[in-house]
Coordinates of C-alpha atoms and ligand atoms in Angstrom, one line a residue:
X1 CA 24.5 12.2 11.1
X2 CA 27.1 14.1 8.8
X3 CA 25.8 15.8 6.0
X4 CA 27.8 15.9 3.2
X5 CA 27.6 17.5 -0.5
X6 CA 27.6 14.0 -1.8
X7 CA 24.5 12.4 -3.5
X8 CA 24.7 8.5 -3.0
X9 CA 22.6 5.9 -5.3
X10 CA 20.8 4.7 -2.3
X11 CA 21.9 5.7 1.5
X12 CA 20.1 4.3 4.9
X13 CA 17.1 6.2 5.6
X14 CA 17.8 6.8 9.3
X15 CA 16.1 8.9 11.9
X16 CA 15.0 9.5 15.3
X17 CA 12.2 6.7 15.5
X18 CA 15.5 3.8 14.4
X19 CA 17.8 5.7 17.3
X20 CA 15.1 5.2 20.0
X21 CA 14.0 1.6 19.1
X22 CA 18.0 0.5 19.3
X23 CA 18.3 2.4 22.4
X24 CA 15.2 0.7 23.8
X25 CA 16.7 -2.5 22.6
X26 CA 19.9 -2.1 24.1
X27 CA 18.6 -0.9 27.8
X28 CA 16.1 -4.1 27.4
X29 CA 19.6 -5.9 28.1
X30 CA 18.8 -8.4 25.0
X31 CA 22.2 -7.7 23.6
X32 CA 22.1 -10.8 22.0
X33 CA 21.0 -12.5 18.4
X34 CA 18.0 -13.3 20.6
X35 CA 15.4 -11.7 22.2
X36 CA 12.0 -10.0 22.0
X37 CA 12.5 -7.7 19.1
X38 CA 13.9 -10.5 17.4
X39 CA 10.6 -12.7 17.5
X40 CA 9.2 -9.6 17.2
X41 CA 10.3 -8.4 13.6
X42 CA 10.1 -12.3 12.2
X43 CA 6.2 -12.3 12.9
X44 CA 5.9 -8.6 11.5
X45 CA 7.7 -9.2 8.5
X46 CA 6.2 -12.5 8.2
X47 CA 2.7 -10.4 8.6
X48 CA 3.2 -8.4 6.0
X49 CA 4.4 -10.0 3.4
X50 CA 2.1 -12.7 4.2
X51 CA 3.8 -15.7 4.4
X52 CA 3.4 -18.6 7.4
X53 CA 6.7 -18.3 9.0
X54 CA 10.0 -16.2 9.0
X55 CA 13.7 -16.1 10.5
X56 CA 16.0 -13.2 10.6
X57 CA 19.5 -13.7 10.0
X58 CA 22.8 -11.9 9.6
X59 CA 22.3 -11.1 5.8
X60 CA 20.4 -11.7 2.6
X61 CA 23.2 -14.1 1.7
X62 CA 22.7 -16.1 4.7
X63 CA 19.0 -16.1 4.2
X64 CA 20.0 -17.9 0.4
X65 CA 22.4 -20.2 1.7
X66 CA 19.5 -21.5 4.4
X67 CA 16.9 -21.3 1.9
X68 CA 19.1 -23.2 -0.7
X69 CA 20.4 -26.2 1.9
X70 CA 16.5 -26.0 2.9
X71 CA 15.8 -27.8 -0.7
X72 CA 18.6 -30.1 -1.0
X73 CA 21.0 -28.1 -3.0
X74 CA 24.7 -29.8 -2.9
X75 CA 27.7 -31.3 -4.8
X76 CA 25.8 -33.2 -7.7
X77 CA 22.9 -30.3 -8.3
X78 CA 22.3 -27.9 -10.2
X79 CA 20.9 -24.5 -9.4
X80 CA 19.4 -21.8 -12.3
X81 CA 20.3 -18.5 -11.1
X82 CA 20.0 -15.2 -13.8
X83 CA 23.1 -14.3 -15.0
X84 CA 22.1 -10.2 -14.2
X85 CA 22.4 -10.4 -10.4
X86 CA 24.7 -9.3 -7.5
X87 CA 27.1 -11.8 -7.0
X88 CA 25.4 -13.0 -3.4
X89 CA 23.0 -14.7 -5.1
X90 CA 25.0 -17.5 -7.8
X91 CA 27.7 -17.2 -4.3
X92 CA 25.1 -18.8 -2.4
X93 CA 25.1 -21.8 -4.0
X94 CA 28.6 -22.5 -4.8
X95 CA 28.5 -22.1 -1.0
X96 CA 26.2 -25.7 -1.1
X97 CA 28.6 -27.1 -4.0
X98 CA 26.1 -26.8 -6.4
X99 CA 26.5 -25.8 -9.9
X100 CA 25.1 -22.3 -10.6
X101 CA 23.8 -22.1 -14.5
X102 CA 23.4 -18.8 -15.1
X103 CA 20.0 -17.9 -17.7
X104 CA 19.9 -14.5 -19.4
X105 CA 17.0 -11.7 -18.6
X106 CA 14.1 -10.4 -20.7
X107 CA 15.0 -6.4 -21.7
X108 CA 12.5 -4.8 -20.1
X109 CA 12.7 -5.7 -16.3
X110 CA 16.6 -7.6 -16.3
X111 CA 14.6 -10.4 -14.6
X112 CA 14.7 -14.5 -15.6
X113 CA 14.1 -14.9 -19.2
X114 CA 11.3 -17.5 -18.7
X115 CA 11.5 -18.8 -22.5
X116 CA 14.7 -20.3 -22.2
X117 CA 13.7 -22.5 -18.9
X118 CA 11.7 -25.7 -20.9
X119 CA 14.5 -26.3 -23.1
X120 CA 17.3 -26.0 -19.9
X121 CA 15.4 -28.0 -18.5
X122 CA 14.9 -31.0 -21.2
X123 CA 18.6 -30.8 -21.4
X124 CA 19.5 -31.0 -17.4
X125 CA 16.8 -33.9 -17.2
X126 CA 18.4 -35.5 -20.5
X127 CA 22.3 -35.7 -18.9
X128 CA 20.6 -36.7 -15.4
X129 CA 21.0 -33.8 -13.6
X130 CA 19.2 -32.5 -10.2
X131 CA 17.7 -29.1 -10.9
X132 CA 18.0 -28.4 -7.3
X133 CA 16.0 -25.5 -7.4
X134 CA 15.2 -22.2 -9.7
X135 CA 16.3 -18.8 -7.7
X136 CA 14.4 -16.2 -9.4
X137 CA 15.6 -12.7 -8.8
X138 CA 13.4 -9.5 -8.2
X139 CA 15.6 -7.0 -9.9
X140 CA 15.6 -3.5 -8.9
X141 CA 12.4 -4.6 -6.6
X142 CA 9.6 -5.5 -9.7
X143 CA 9.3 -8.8 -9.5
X144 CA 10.3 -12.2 -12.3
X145 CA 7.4 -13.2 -14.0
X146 CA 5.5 -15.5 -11.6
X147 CA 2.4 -16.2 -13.6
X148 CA 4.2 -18.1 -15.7
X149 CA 7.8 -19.1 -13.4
X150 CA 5.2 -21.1 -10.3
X151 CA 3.6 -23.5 -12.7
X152 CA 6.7 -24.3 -15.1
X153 CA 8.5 -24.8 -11.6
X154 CA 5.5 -27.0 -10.5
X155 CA 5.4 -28.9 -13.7
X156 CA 9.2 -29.5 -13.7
X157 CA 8.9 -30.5 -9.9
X158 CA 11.8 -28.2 -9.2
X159 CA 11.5 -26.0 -6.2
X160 CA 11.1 -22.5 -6.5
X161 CA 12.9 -20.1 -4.4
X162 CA 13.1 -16.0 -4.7
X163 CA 15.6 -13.5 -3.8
X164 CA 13.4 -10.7 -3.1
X165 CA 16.8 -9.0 -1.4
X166 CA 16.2 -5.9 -3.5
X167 CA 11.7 -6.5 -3.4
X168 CA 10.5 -6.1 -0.1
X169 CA 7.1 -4.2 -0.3
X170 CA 6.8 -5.0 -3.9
X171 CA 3.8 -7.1 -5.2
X172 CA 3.0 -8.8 -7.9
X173 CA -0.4 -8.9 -9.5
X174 CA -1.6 -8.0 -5.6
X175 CA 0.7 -10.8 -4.1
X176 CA 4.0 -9.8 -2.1
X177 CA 7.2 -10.4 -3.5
X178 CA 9.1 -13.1 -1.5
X179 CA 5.9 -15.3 -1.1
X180 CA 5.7 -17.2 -4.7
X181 CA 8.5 -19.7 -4.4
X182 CA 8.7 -22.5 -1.7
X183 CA 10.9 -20.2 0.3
X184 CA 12.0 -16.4 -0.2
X185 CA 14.7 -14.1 0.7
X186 CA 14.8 -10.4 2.1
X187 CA 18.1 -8.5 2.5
X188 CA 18.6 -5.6 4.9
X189 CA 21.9 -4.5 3.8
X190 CA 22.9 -0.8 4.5
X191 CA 22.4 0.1 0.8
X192 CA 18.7 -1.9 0.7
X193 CA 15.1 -0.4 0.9
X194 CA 15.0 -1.0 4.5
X195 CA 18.0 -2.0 6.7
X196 CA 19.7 -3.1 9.8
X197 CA 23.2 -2.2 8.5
X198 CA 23.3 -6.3 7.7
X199 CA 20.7 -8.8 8.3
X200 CA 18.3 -10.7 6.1
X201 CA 15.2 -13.1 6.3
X202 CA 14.2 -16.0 5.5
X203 CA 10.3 -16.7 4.9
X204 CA 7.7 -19.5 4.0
X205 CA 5.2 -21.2 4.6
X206 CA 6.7 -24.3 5.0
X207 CA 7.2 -24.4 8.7
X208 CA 9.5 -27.2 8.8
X209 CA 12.2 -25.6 6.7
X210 CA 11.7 -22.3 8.2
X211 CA 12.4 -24.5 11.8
X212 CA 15.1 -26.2 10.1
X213 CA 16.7 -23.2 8.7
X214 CA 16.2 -21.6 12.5
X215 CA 18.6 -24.3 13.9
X216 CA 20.9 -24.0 11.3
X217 CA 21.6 -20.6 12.0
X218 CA 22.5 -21.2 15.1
X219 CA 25.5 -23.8 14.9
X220 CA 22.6 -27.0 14.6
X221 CA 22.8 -27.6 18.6
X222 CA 21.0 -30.4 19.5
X223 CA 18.2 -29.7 22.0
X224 CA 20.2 -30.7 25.2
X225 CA 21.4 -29.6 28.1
X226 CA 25.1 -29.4 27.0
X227 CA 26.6 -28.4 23.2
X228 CA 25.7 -31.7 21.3
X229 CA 25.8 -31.4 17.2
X230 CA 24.8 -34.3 14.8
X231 CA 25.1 -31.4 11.5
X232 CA 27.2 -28.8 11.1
X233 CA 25.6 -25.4 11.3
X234 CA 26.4 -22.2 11.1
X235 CA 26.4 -18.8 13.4
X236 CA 23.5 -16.7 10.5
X237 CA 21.1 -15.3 13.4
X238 CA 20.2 -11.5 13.3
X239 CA 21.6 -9.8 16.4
X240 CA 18.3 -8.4 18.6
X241 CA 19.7 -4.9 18.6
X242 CA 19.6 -5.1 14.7
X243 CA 16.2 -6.6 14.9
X244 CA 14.7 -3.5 16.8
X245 CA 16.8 -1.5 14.0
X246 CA 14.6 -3.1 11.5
X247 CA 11.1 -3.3 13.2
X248 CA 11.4 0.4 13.5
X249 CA 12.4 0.6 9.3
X250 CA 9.4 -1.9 8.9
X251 CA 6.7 0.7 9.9
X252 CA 8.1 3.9 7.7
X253 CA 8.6 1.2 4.7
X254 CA 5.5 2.4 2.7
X255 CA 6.7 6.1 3.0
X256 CA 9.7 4.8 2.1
X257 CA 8.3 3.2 -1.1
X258 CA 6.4 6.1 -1.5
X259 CA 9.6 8.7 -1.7
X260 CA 11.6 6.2 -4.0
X261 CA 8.4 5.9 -6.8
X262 CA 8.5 9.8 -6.3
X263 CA 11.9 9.8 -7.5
X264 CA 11.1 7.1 -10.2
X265 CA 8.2 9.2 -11.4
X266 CA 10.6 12.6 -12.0
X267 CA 13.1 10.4 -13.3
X268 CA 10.6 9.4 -16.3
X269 CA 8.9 12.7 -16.7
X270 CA 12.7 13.9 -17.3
X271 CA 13.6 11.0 -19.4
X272 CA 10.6 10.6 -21.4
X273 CA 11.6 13.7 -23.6
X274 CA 15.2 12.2 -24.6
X275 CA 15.0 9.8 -27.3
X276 CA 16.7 6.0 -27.2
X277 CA 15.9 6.1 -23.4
X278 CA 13.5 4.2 -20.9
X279 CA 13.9 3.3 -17.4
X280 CA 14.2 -0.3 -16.4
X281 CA 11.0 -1.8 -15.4
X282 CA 9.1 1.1 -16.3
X283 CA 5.4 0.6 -15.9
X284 CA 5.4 -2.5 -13.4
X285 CA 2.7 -1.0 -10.6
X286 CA 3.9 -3.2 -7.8
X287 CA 7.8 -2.4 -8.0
X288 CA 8.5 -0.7 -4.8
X289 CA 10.9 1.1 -7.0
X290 CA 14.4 0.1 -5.1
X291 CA 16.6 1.5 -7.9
X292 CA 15.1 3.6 -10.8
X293 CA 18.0 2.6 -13.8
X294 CA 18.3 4.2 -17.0
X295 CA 18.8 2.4 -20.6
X296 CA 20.0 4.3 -23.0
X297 CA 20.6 3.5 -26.8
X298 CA 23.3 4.8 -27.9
X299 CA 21.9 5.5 -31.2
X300 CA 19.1 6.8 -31.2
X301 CA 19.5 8.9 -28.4
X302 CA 22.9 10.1 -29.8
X303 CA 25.0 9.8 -26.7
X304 CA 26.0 7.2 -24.1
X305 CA 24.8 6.0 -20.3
X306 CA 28.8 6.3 -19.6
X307 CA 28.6 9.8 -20.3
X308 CA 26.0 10.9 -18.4
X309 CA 27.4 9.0 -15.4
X310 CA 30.8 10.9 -15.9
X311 CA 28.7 14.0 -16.0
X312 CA 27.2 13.5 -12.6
X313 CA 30.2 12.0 -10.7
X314 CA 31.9 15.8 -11.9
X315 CA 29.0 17.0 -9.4
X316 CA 29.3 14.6 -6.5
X317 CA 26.3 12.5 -7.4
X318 CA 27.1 8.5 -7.5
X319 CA 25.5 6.7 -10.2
X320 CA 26.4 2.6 -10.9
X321 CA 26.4 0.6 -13.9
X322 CA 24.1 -2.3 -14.4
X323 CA 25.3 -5.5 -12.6
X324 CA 28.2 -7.0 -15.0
X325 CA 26.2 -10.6 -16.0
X326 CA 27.6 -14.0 -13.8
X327 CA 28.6 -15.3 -17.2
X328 CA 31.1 -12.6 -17.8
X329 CA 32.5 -13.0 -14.6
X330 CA 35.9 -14.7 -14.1
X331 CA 35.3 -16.5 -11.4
X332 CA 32.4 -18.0 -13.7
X333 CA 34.1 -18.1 -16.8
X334 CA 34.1 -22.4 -16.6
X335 CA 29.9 -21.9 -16.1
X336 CA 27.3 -23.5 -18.2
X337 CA 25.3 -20.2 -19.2
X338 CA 22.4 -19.9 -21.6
X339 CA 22.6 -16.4 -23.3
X340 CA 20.5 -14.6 -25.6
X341 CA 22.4 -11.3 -25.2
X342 CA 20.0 -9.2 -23.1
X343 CA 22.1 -9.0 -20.2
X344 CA 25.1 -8.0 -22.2
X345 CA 23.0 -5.3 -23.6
X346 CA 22.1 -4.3 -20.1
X347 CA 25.2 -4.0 -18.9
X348 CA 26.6 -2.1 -21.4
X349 CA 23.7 0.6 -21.6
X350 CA 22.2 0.8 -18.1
X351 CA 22.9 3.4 -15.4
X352 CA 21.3 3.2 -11.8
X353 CA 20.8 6.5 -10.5
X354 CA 20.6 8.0 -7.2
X355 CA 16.9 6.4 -5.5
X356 CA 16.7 7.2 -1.7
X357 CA 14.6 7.4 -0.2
X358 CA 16.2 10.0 3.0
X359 CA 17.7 12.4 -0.3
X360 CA 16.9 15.9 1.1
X361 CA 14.6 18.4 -1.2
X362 CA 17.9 20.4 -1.6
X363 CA 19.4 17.2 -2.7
X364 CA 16.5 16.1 -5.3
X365 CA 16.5 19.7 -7.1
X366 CA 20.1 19.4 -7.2
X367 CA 20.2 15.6 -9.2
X368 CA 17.4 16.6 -11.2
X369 CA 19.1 20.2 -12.1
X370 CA 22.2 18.4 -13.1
X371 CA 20.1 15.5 -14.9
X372 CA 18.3 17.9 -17.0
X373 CA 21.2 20.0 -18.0
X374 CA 23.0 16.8 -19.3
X375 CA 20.0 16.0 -21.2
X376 CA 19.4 19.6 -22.7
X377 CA 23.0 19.6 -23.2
X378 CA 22.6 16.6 -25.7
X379 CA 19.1 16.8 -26.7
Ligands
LIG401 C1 21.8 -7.3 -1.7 C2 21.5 -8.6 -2.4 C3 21.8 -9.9 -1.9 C4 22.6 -10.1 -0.6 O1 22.1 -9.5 0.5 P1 23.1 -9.2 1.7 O2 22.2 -8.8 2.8 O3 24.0 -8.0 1.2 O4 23.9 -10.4 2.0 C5 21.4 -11.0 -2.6 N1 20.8 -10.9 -3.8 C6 20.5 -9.7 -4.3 C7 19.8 -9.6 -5.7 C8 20.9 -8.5 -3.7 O5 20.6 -7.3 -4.2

């Protein structure tokens, strides 16, 4: 690999253990998206998260384009999506035809402002809509507020489904993230906790969707001899190579955790003695700490999250705003949104900083000189 002065937000964590398993993989001749260390990484992920059933596809989208046709979303529904996501996730259902109505967050993790659900969801039954389904979002890897999202879900009888793309490893109140709606969604994207460069799954413990889901990705052929298709499907499968890439990421993923709450931890030591700051999420146990992001207020702290990003792109270190809320987007500007104002407020004060988990000790002292010279600089 080529080392570079550059400090990325969150760079593949690569080493000799991935090289030999897609080496392995390639020699096994399953060049393929099938093959044993496909079937392979569905049951271990499936394992350890703990859910029934699992199937890897090409990305995290894919996985929450299956998981959304899975419970009926389509022209005439609705879908609640948070309006402080990655655009993949509100994309997935415009995908179905669907209407995407985007909720705002609660301040302290960015996820689904569960408040605001009851009354949406008076008003959608009240003009006849299908709520299609709820697609929570585990922001920054700590996850929505399930103790309180399942059983409003339940009691609405709209399905539940979670994009964990950004939570794998993380748990909630001792349960894995990805396991508390009817279906939920892993990414494995090259900037993700764990990857395969692109890939994604699917998991539940519905085996019926998770079967269904299965033979959509794989262009819906009809269990004959020749190419016979009754649905259209599409080409999502995870490629086998990939798959061997990932089972080998699966096994250093709690080291991986590990190193990123490491991070997190001298992130808040640092911060913790600059007023008008505090790091998104802060406090939640089970997060496995994807992305540690910085609020700042601007007043009381006496300087903005702008200029300490400015301040560390001067020395080579990338740093990202907050995800600009769906609402704000144009491509969303027609959208039914219900807003309080928190995501706006997000966006306009949060910074994620550099979190991975391969960052050399070199590398750390380096961010966390720089860091604390900003902050002594403007304490
Ligand atoms: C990364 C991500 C996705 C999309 O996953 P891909 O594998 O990149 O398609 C979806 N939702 C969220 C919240 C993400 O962070």
């Amino acid at each position: 690999m080529t080392v570079t002065r550059r400090i990325h937000l969150s760079a593949p964590d690569i080493g000799p253990t991935e090289e030999a398993a897609v080496l392995h993989a390639i020699r096994s001749g399953w060049v393929a998206p099938a093959g044993p260390d496909l079937d392979a990484f569905e049951r271990e992920v499936a394992l350890r998260v703990g859910s029934g059933h699992a199937v890897g596809v090409s990305s995290g989208t894919a996985a929450l384009h299956l998981a959304l046709l899975g419970v009926g979303a389509g022209p005439g529904t609705v879908v609640i999506v948070p309006t402080l996501t990655f655009a993949a996730t509100s994309n997935a259902v415009s995908y179905t035809g669907a209407e995407p109505v985007f909720v705002d967050c609660v301040p302290g993790t960015g996820n689904l402002d569960v408040d605001l659900l009851p009354e949406l969801f008076d008003q959608l039954r009240a003009e006849g809509r299908r709520v299609a389904a709820v697609l929570a979002v585990d922001l920054n890897g700590s996850c929505a507020d399930y103790a309180r999202l399942v059983p409003l879900c339940a009691e609405a009888g709209v399905p539940l489904i979670e994009d964990s793309a950004q939570a794998i490893g993380a748990t909630y109140r001792g349960r894995h993230a990805g396991t508390f709606g009817r279906l939920g969604v892993f990414s494995f994207n090259g900037n993700k906790i764990m990857t395969t460069s692109s890939g994604g799954m699917l998991v539940s413990d519905d085996a019926d969707l998770i079967a269904r889901a299965r033979w959509l990705s794989t262009q819906a052929r009809e269990p004959v001899a020749h190419y016979e298709h009754r649905e259209i499907g599409y080409n999502y499968r995870l490629s086998n190579l990939l798959a061997a890439l990932g089972r080998a990421q699966l096994r250093r993923l709690d080291g991986m955790i590990e190193r990123r709450r490491a991070l997190r931890e001298r992130y808040a030591k640092l911060f913790s003695a600059a007023p008008g700051t505090r790091i998104l999420g802060d406090g939640d146990p089970g997060s496995n700490c994807w992305l540690t992001s910085i609020v700042v207020d601007p007043d009381s702290a006496g300087w903005r999250v702008g200029q300490l990003g400015e301040h560390l792109a001067a020395h080579d270190i990338e740093s990202r705003p907050m995800f600009k809320p769906m609402h704000r987007q144009p491509v969303h500007a027609h959208r039914r949104a219900v807003v309080t104002g928190a995501a706006d407020t997000l966006f306009a004060t949060g910074l994620s900083l550099p979190s991975g988990s391969g960052l050399s000790a070199e590398k750390r002292d380096r961010l966390f000189d720089v860091v604390e010279r900003f902050l002594v600089r403007n304490g």
